Coordinates of C-alpha atoms in Angstrom, one line a residue:
Chain A
M1 CA 4.4 -21.3 33.2
K2 CA 5.3 -17.7 32.7
S3 CA 2.9 -15.8 30.5
I4 CA 4.0 -14.0 27.4
F5 CA 1.7 -11.6 25.4
A6 CA 2.4 -10.0 22.1
L7 CA 0.6 -7.0 20.7
V8 CA 0.5 -6.8 16.9
D9 CA -0.4 -3.3 15.9
C10 CA -0.7 -2.0 12.3
N11 CA 1.4 1.1 11.5
N12 CA -0.7 4.1 10.5
F13 CA -3.3 1.6 9.5
Y14 CA -5.8 3.7 7.4
V15 CA -2.9 5.3 5.6
S16 CA -1.2 1.9 5.0
C17 CA -4.5 0.6 3.5
E18 CA -4.6 3.4 1.1
R19 CA -1.0 2.9 0.1
V20 CA -1.3 -0.9 -0.7
F21 CA -3.5 -0.1 -3.7
N22 CA -2.0 3.3 -4.5
P23 CA 1.8 2.8 -4.5
K24 CA 2.4 6.4 -5.6
L25 CA 1.6 7.4 -2.0
S26 CA 4.6 5.7 -0.6
G27 CA 7.2 8.1 0.8
R28 CA 4.8 11.0 0.7
P29 CA 2.7 12.8 3.4
V30 CA -0.7 11.2 3.5
I31 CA -3.7 11.7 5.9
V32 CA -7.1 10.2 6.3
L33 CA -10.0 12.2 7.6
S34 CA -12.8 11.2 10.0
N35 CA -16.5 11.2 9.1
N36 CA -17.7 14.3 7.3
D37 CA -14.0 14.9 6.4
G38 CA -13.6 16.5 9.8
C39 CA -10.3 15.7 11.5
A40 CA -7.1 13.9 10.7
V41 CA -7.5 10.3 12.1
A42 CA -4.4 8.7 10.4
R43 CA -1.2 10.1 9.4
S44 CA 1.8 8.8 7.5
E45 CA 5.2 9.3 9.1
E46 CA 5.9 12.0 6.5
A47 CA 2.6 13.8 7.6
K48 CA 3.6 13.6 11.2
A49 CA 7.0 15.0 10.4
I50 CA 5.5 18.2 8.9
G51 CA 3.6 18.8 12.1
I52 CA 0.1 17.5 11.4
Q53 CA -1.3 16.5 14.9
M54 CA -3.6 13.5 15.5
G55 CA -7.2 14.8 15.5
A56 CA -6.3 18.1 13.8
P57 CA -9.4 19.6 12.1
A58 CA -9.0 19.7 8.3
F59 CA -9.6 23.4 8.1
K60 CA -6.9 24.2 10.5
I61 CA -4.2 22.3 8.6
R62 CA -5.2 23.5 5.1
H63 CA -2.0 25.5 4.9
L64 CA 0.1 22.5 5.7
I65 CA -1.8 20.4 3.2
N66 CA -1.3 22.9 0.5
A67 CA 2.3 23.7 1.2
H68 CA 3.5 20.1 1.4
Q69 CA 1.0 18.6 -1.2
V70 CA -0.3 16.2 1.4
S71 CA -2.6 13.5 -0.1
V72 CA -5.9 13.6 1.7
F73 CA -8.5 10.8 1.9
S74 CA -11.9 10.5 3.4
S75 CA -12.4 7.4 5.5
N76 CA -13.1 4.3 3.5
Y77 CA -14.3 1.8 6.1
A78 CA -15.3 -0.8 3.5
L79 CA -11.5 -0.9 2.6
Y80 CA -10.2 -0.7 6.1
G81 CA -12.6 -3.3 7.5
D82 CA -11.7 -5.8 4.8
M83 CA -7.9 -5.2 5.1
S84 CA -8.3 -5.6 8.9
Q85 CA -9.8 -9.0 8.4
R86 CA -7.0 -10.0 6.1
V87 CA -4.4 -8.9 8.6
M88 CA -6.2 -10.8 11.5
Q89 CA -6.5 -13.9 9.4
T90 CA -2.8 -13.9 8.6
V91 CA -1.9 -13.3 12.2
S92 CA -4.2 -16.1 13.4
R93 CA -2.2 -18.6 11.2
F94 CA 0.5 -18.3 13.9
T95 CA -1.7 -19.0 16.9
N96 CA -5.3 -19.5 17.7
Q97 CA -4.6 -17.6 21.0
I98 CA -5.6 -14.3 19.4
E99 CA -7.8 -11.4 20.7
I100 CA -8.8 -9.0 18.1
Y101 CA -8.6 -5.9 20.2
S102 CA -9.5 -3.2 17.6
I103 CA -9.6 -2.7 13.8
D104 CA -5.8 -2.6 13.7
E105 CA -4.5 -4.3 16.9
A106 CA -4.5 -7.9 18.1
F107 CA -3.1 -9.4 21.3
L108 CA -1.6 -12.9 21.1
D109 CA -0.7 -15.3 23.9
L110 CA 2.7 -16.7 23.2
S111 CA 3.2 -18.5 26.5
G112 CA 3.3 -21.8 24.8
L113 CA 6.2 -20.7 22.7
Q114 CA 8.1 -19.5 25.8
S115 CA 7.9 -23.0 27.4
R116 CA 9.4 -24.5 24.3
R117 CA 12.2 -22.0 24.6
H118 CA 13.1 -23.4 28.0
S119 CA 13.2 -26.9 26.8
G120 CA 16.4 -26.3 25.0
Q121 CA 15.6 -24.1 22.0
P122 CA 18.2 -21.3 21.4
P123 CA 17.4 -17.9 22.9
G124 CA 15.9 -15.2 20.6
T125 CA 13.0 -17.5 19.6
L126 CA 10.3 -14.9 20.7
I127 CA 11.9 -12.1 18.8
D128 CA 12.3 -14.3 15.7
H129 CA 8.7 -15.4 16.0
G130 CA 7.6 -11.7 16.2
R131 CA 9.7 -10.9 13.2
K132 CA 8.2 -13.8 11.2
I133 CA 4.7 -12.6 12.1
A134 CA 5.5 -9.0 11.0
A135 CA 7.2 -10.0 7.8
T136 CA 4.4 -12.4 6.8
V137 CA 1.7 -9.9 7.5
E138 CA 3.5 -7.3 5.4
Q139 CA 4.2 -9.7 2.5
W140 CA 0.7 -11.2 2.4
T141 CA -1.4 -8.1 3.0
G142 CA 0.9 -5.1 2.3
I143 CA 0.3 -3.7 5.7
P144 CA 3.3 -3.0 7.9
V145 CA 2.9 -4.0 11.6
S146 CA 4.8 -3.6 14.8
V147 CA 5.0 -6.3 17.5
G148 CA 5.6 -5.7 21.1
I149 CA 6.3 -8.8 23.3
A150 CA 6.1 -8.8 27.1
P151 CA 4.8 -10.7 30.2
T152 CA 1.5 -8.6 30.4
K153 CA -0.8 -6.9 28.0
T154 CA 0.0 -3.5 29.5
L155 CA 3.8 -4.1 29.0
A156 CA 3.2 -5.4 25.5
K157 CA 1.4 -2.1 24.7
I158 CA 4.5 -0.2 25.9
A159 CA 6.9 -2.5 24.1
N160 CA 4.8 -2.0 20.8
R161 CA 4.9 1.7 21.2
L162 CA 8.7 1.6 21.6
A163 CA 9.0 -0.8 18.6
K164 CA 7.4 1.8 16.5
K165 CA 9.6 4.6 17.8
L166 CA 13.0 3.0 17.6
P167 CA 13.9 2.3 13.9
S168 CA 16.8 0.1 15.1
K169 CA 14.4 -2.4 16.5
N170 CA 12.9 -3.3 13.1
R171 CA 9.4 -3.0 14.4
V172 CA 9.7 -5.9 16.8
L173 CA 10.6 -5.4 20.5
E174 CA 10.8 -7.8 23.4
L175 CA 10.4 -6.4 26.9
I176 CA 11.1 -9.4 29.1
D177 CA 14.3 -8.8 30.9
P178 CA 13.4 -7.1 34.3
A179 CA 16.2 -4.6 34.0
D180 CA 15.0 -3.7 30.5
I181 CA 11.5 -3.3 31.8
Q182 CA 12.6 -0.9 34.6
K183 CA 14.6 1.2 32.1
T184 CA 11.7 1.4 29.7
L185 CA 9.2 2.3 32.4
E186 CA 11.4 5.1 33.6
K187 CA 11.2 6.6 30.1
T188 CA 7.4 6.1 29.7
R189 CA 5.2 8.9 30.7
I190 CA 2.1 7.8 32.6
K191 CA -0.3 9.1 30.0
D192 CA 1.2 6.6 27.6
V193 CA 0.2 3.7 29.9
W194 CA -2.7 1.7 28.7
G195 CA -5.8 2.6 30.6
I196 CA -4.5 5.8 32.1
G197 CA -6.7 8.6 30.8
R198 CA -6.4 12.3 31.2
Q199 CA -8.1 12.4 34.5
Y200 CA -5.9 9.8 36.3
S201 CA -2.9 11.3 34.6
D202 CA -3.6 14.7 36.1
R203 CA -4.4 13.2 39.5
L204 CA -1.2 11.2 39.6
K205 CA 0.8 14.2 38.6
K206 CA -0.4 16.1 41.7
Y207 CA 1.3 13.3 43.7
G208 CA 4.5 13.7 41.8
I209 CA 4.0 10.5 39.8
T210 CA 4.9 11.2 36.1
T211 CA 6.6 8.0 34.9
A212 CA 5.3 4.5 34.4
R213 CA 8.1 3.4 36.8
A214 CA 6.9 5.6 39.6
L215 CA 3.4 4.3 39.0
S216 CA 4.6 0.7 39.2
Q217 CA 6.1 1.4 42.6
I218 CA 3.1 2.7 44.4
D219 CA 1.8 0.3 47.1
E220 CA -1.4 -1.4 46.6
R221 CA -3.5 0.5 49.1
G222 CA -2.3 3.9 47.7
V223 CA -3.3 2.9 44.2
Q224 CA -6.6 1.5 45.3
K225 CA -7.4 4.9 47.0
L226 CA -6.3 6.9 44.0
M227 CA -7.6 4.9 41.1
G228 CA -9.7 2.0 42.4
I229 CA -9.4 -1.6 41.4
N230 CA -8.5 -0.8 37.8
G231 CA -5.5 1.2 39.0
V232 CA -4.4 -1.8 41.1
R233 CA -4.6 -4.0 38.0
I234 CA -2.6 -1.5 35.9
V235 CA 0.2 -1.3 38.6
K236 CA 0.4 -5.2 38.8
E237 CA 0.5 -5.4 35.0
L238 CA 3.4 -2.9 35.0
Q239 CA 5.1 -5.0 37.6
G240 CA 4.8 -7.9 35.2
I241 CA 1.9 -9.7 36.9
P242 CA -0.8 -10.4 34.4
C243 CA -4.3 -9.3 35.4
Y244 CA -5.8 -9.1 31.9
Q245 CA -6.2 -12.4 30.1
L246 CA -6.6 -12.9 26.4
E247 CA -10.3 -12.5 25.5
T248 CA -10.6 -14.7 22.5
Q249 CA -14.4 -14.5 22.4
P250 CA -15.5 -10.9 22.2
A251 CA -18.3 -10.2 24.7
P252 CA -21.5 -9.5 22.8
R253 CA -22.3 -5.8 23.0
K254 CA -24.8 -4.8 25.6
G255 CA -26.1 -1.9 23.6
I256 CA -25.8 -0.7 20.0
T257 CA -25.6 2.9 18.9
V258 CA -25.8 4.2 15.4
S259 CA -25.5 8.0 15.3
R260 CA -24.0 10.5 12.9
T261 CA -23.4 14.2 12.5
F262 CA -25.0 15.5 9.4
R263 CA -23.2 17.2 6.6
T264 CA -25.5 20.2 6.8
E265 CA -28.2 21.2 9.3
I266 CA -31.7 19.8 8.4
N267 CA -35.0 20.9 9.6
G268 CA -37.6 19.0 7.6
F269 CA -39.3 16.0 9.3
N270 CA -38.9 13.8 6.3
D271 CA -35.2 14.5 6.0
L272 CA -34.7 13.7 9.7
K273 CA -36.9 10.6 9.3
T274 CA -34.9 9.1 6.5
A275 CA -31.7 9.5 8.5
I276 CA -33.3 7.9 11.6
V277 CA -34.7 5.1 9.4
A278 CA -31.3 4.5 7.9
Y279 CA -29.6 4.3 11.3
T280 CA -32.4 2.1 12.6
S281 CA -31.9 -0.3 9.6
Q282 CA -28.1 -0.4 10.2
G283 CA -28.6 -1.0 14.0
A284 CA -31.2 -3.8 13.3
E285 CA -28.7 -5.5 11.0
K286 CA -26.0 -5.3 13.7
L287 CA -28.5 -6.9 16.2
R288 CA -29.1 -9.7 13.8
T289 CA -25.4 -10.2 13.1
Q290 CA -24.7 -10.8 16.8
R291 CA -27.9 -12.7 17.2
S292 CA -29.5 -10.5 19.7
A293 CA -32.8 -8.6 20.0
T294 CA -33.6 -5.4 21.8
H295 CA -36.1 -4.6 24.6
M296 CA -35.7 -0.8 24.4
M297 CA -35.0 1.6 21.7
L298 CA -34.0 5.2 22.1
V299 CA -34.1 7.9 19.5
F300 CA -32.3 11.2 19.8
A301 CA -32.0 14.4 17.7
A302 CA -29.8 17.4 18.5
S303 CA -29.0 20.8 17.1
N304 CA -25.5 22.1 16.5
R305 CA -23.8 22.1 19.9
F306 CA -21.4 24.8 18.8
K307 CA -24.3 27.2 18.3
S308 CA -26.6 28.9 20.9
H309 CA -29.9 27.4 21.8
Y310 CA -28.5 23.9 21.8
T311 CA -31.3 21.3 22.0
F312 CA -31.1 17.6 22.6
H313 CA -34.3 15.5 22.7
T314 CA -34.8 11.8 23.2
A315 CA -37.7 9.5 23.2
T316 CA -37.8 5.8 24.1
A317 CA -39.9 2.9 23.0
H318 CA -40.2 -0.1 25.3
L319 CA -40.8 -3.4 23.5
A320 CA -42.7 -6.1 25.4
I321 CA -41.3 -8.7 23.1
P322 CA -37.7 -8.2 22.1
T323 CA -37.1 -7.8 18.4
N324 CA -34.5 -7.3 15.7
D325 CA -37.0 -7.0 12.9
T326 CA -36.2 -3.9 10.8
P327 CA -39.8 -2.8 9.9
E328 CA -40.9 -3.2 13.4
L329 CA -38.1 -1.1 14.7
I330 CA -38.6 1.5 12.0
H331 CA -42.2 1.8 13.1
H332 CA -41.1 2.5 16.7
A333 CA -38.4 4.9 15.5
D334 CA -41.0 6.9 13.5
Q335 CA -43.2 7.2 16.6
C336 CA -40.3 8.3 18.8
L337 CA -39.3 10.9 16.2
Q338 CA -42.8 12.3 16.0
E339 CA -42.6 12.8 19.8
I340 CA -39.4 14.8 19.7
Y341 CA -39.5 16.6 16.4
K342 CA -40.1 20.3 16.5
P343 CA -40.4 22.4 13.4
G344 CA -37.9 25.3 13.3
I345 CA -35.0 23.5 15.0
L346 CA -32.0 23.0 12.8
Y347 CA -30.8 19.4 13.5
K348 CA -27.2 18.6 13.1
K349 CA -27.0 15.1 14.7
A350 CA -29.3 12.2 15.4
G351 CA -29.1 8.6 16.3
V352 CA -30.7 5.5 17.6
I353 CA -29.6 3.3 20.6
F354 CA -30.7 -0.2 21.2
K355 CA -30.5 -1.2 24.9
D356 CA -31.3 -4.2 27.1
L357 CA -30.1 -6.6 24.5
V358 CA -31.1 -10.2 24.9
C359 CA -30.2 -13.3 22.9
E360 CA -32.4 -13.8 19.9
S361 CA -34.5 -16.7 21.0
P362 CA -36.7 -19.1 19.2
I363 CA -39.8 -17.2 18.3
Q364 CA -42.2 -17.1 21.2
T365 CA -45.2 -15.0 20.5
G366 CA -48.8 -14.6 21.2
L367 CA -51.3 -17.1 19.8
F368 CA -52.1 -15.4 16.6
D369 CA -49.1 -13.9 14.8
M370 CA -46.9 -17.0 14.8
Q371 CA -46.9 -17.5 11.1
N372 CA -46.2 -13.8 10.5
K373 CA -43.2 -13.8 12.8
K374 CA -41.6 -16.7 11.0
R375 CA -42.0 -15.0 7.6
C376 CA -40.6 -11.7 9.0
R377 CA -37.6 -13.6 10.2
R378 CA -37.1 -15.2 6.9
L379 CA -37.4 -11.9 5.1
M380 CA -34.7 -10.4 7.3
Q381 CA -32.4 -13.3 6.7
S382 CA -32.8 -13.0 3.0
M383 CA -32.2 -9.3 3.1
D384 CA -29.1 -9.7 5.2
M385 CA -27.8 -12.4 2.9
I386 CA -28.3 -10.4 -0.3
N387 CA -26.7 -7.3 1.3
S388 CA -23.7 -9.3 2.5
K389 CA -23.2 -10.9 -0.9
M390 CA -23.9 -7.9 -3.1
G391 CA -22.8 -5.0 -1.0
S392 CA -24.5 -3.3 1.9
G393 CA -27.6 -1.3 1.0
T394 CA -28.3 -3.4 -2.1
I395 CA -31.8 -3.7 -0.8
K396 CA -33.2 -1.5 1.9
Y397 CA -36.4 0.0 3.1
A398 CA -37.4 2.9 1.0
A399 CA -38.0 5.1 4.0
A400 CA -34.2 5.1 4.5
G401 CA -33.9 7.2 1.4
L402 CA -33.6 6.2 -2.2
V403 CA -31.5 9.0 -3.6
P404 CA -27.9 9.2 -2.6
G405 CA -26.3 12.4 -1.5
Q406 CA -29.0 13.4 1.0
K407 CA -28.3 16.4 3.2
W408 CA -27.8 14.2 6.3
Q409 CA -25.4 11.8 4.6
P410 CA -21.8 12.4 5.6
L411 CA -19.4 14.2 3.3
S412 CA -16.6 12.2 1.9
R413 CA -15.2 14.1 -1.0
Q414 CA -12.0 12.1 -1.3
R415 CA -12.9 8.6 -0.6
S416 CA -10.7 6.0 -2.4
P417 CA -12.3 3.1 -4.2
A418 CA -13.5 0.0 -2.3
Y419 CA -10.6 -1.9 -4.0
T420 CA -11.2 -5.2 -2.3
T421 CA -15.0 -5.4 -1.8
N422 CA -16.5 -4.0 -5.0
W423 CA -15.9 -5.7 -8.4
D424 CA -16.3 -2.3 -10.1
H425 CA -13.5 -0.8 -7.9
L426 CA -10.8 -3.4 -8.5
P427 CA -7.4 -1.7 -9.1
K428 CA -6.3 -2.1 -12.8
A429 CA -2.8 -3.1 -13.9
V430 CA -1.7 -3.0 -17.5
Chain B
M1 CA -3.7 -12.4 -6.9
D2 CA -1.9 -14.2 -4.2
R3 CA 0.6 -12.2 -2.3
S4 CA 1.7 -15.2 -0.2
L5 CA 3.2 -16.9 -3.2
E6 CA 7.0 -16.6 -3.8
P7 CA 7.7 -14.6 -7.0
V8 CA 9.9 -17.0 -8.8
D9 CA 11.2 -17.2 -12.4
K10 CA 8.4 -17.5 -15.0
K11 CA 5.6 -16.4 -12.7
V12 CA 3.2 -13.8 -13.9
V13 CA 3.4 -10.9 -11.4
I14 CA 1.9 -7.5 -10.6
A15 CA 4.8 -5.1 -10.2
V16 CA 4.9 -1.6 -9.1
V17 CA 7.2 0.4 -11.4
N18 CA 7.4 4.2 -10.6
G19 CA 4.2 4.0 -8.7
E20 CA 2.2 2.3 -11.5
L21 CA 0.7 -1.2 -11.3
T22 CA 1.7 -3.4 -14.2
V23 CA 1.3 -7.1 -15.2
K24 CA 4.4 -8.8 -16.4
R25 CA 6.1 -12.2 -16.6
L26 CA 9.0 -12.4 -14.1
R27 CA 12.2 -13.8 -15.6
K28 CA 15.4 -14.4 -13.6
M29 CA 18.2 -15.2 -16.1
N30 CA 22.0 -15.1 -15.7
G31 CA 21.7 -12.9 -12.7
R32 CA 19.4 -10.4 -14.5
I33 CA 15.9 -9.9 -13.3
V34 CA 13.5 -8.8 -16.1
L35 CA 9.8 -8.1 -16.3
M36 CA 8.7 -9.4 -19.7
P37 CA 5.4 -8.3 -21.3
E38 CA 3.3 -10.9 -23.1
N39 CA 2.0 -8.1 -25.3
K40 CA 4.4 -7.0 -28.1
D41 CA 3.3 -3.4 -27.8
Y42 CA 4.9 -3.1 -24.4
H43 CA 8.7 -3.4 -23.8
E44 CA 10.6 -5.4 -21.2
I45 CA 11.8 -3.8 -18.0
E46 CA 15.0 -4.8 -16.5
L47 CA 15.3 -4.4 -12.8
I48 CA 18.5 -2.8 -11.7
D49 CA 19.8 -1.6 -8.3
G50 CA 18.2 1.7 -7.2
M51 CA 15.2 1.4 -9.4
D52 CA 11.8 2.2 -8.0
C53 CA 10.2 -1.1 -8.3
E54 CA 8.6 -3.8 -6.2
I55 CA 6.8 -7.0 -6.8
W56 CA 3.3 -6.4 -5.5
G57 CA 2.1 -10.0 -5.8
V58 CA 1.9 -13.1 -7.8
V59 CA -1.0 -13.8 -10.2
A60 CA -2.5 -17.2 -9.2
H61 CA -5.7 -17.3 -11.4
V62 CA -7.3 -15.6 -14.3
V63 CA -11.0 -15.1 -14.6
H64 CA -12.1 -15.0 -18.2
T65 CA -15.5 -14.5 -19.9
L66 CA -15.4 -16.0 -23.4

C-alpha cells in the first residue's frame, strides 16, 4: 500500500490564538514577542507585509510598530498550549494515526484513505478530506490551518509550505503526481527542505546544489559522503520513498532543561536562588508528568554574554537513588548554587538540567526511610493535582519566591488574558 | 460555548459585530437574518451583505449561581 502523509500546520499560530478572542485584531498587523518581550516570534500576514522579519528584535522594529500601529503581544503560553490541545483534539477526530510534531503542527497517516480511493471512490478524495479537516478545525477552534498531503513527511512539509503561499489552493495542497512533485522540487530552495540546516545548505551550495530537485537527484554514495545517513534519508524522502514513519507515541525525553534569561541582571545570592528553585520546581513537575526520575542534576549560572568578562559556571549533583521529589531536588540545587555563586558577578541567565532520566519505579529505598518516601510521593501527587486543577503555581515551595514581579522573572508587558484556562480571564460578551 | 454546533434559527449565539463580542438570539425569518437581544435595552441587529459580522459560536449551556 502506498503511504500518504498529511501535515496539518496552524497559520501564524500564536497570532491566530490572540485573534480568536480578540476579533478586533483581524485584518490588522499583529505580532507576538518571545520571552522577555525580545523578538517577534509570530507575525500576522499584515505584519509580514510591512517588512517585519521572523525573529526581529523588538527594539529594532519599533519604528515599524509605531508607523503601522502594529498590535504587539507578549507570549501567552497558557493560551497557546490550551488552543494547541483543542486543535490536536479536533484533528484526531479524523484519524488516530496522528503525530503531534510541535505546538502547531501534526502529521497524519492517510494511507488507509488512499486504499479506499483505489477501490472505486471518485478521485479528489484526499484533497476533500484535507479541506474537511481544515474547515472543521477552523470552525471548532477558530484557528486557521493549512494541510499538505504527500507520499512522505518531507514532501508533506513542502506541500504545506506551498499551500500557505498559494492563495488559490485554499490552504490545502496535494503533492502526489510525480510530475507535480518534480515541478515543485525545482522551485523549492534546499534551505526550505525539512532537516536541511544552514550548515548543509552552505555545503551543498558549494557543489552547485541549490534546489530540492537537484538534491533529490544526487546518488546515494554522494549524499552519504556529504551529509551522512540523515542526508540519505532526506533524499529518499524527496524521491517519494518514506524513511520517517509516524511517531504516535512521543519518545520520553532523555533530559529536561529549564532555563531563562532574566529581565535584569541580578547579583544577590537569594535572588539567584529563588530563580534556581523556581526552575527546579518546574523541572521536577515535568519529571513527574512523564513518570521519570533523574540520576543527575546540573545547575548553571551565566553573566550577560554580550558584555565583557562573560562567565558561565556549572555544578552537578549525582543522585545515588534517582528522584523526582521537589524538596530533595531543591536541596541539591541549593548546594550546587553555593558551589558556583560568586559575589560581584552580574548574572543574566541561569537554569537547571536533569540528565540520565530513568523510569519512575516503585519506591526502592534503604531500610529506614520507606515510610517517608511514600509520604513524599503522596505530597508531590497532591501538589501536582492541585496545581493542575487550580492553575500552576497555586501551591509552591516558598523558596521559589512568594512575591510576583521579581527581578529574574521574565518581562511580559503585553500579555493577553488566559482566556481559556483561568475563570477570571474569560472573555465577556454583552 | 460550543463552536462545533450549527448556528440555526432560534439558537443563542455569540456574534462578533464590528470587532465586539455580543450575545444574541439568532433568527432567520423570510430570508432575513437578525440578531435579537433578550434584553429590551439593546436593539436588534439585522445582518446584511458587507457587514462586519460573524457568528463566533453557539451557546450550549448557561452556568448560573442563584
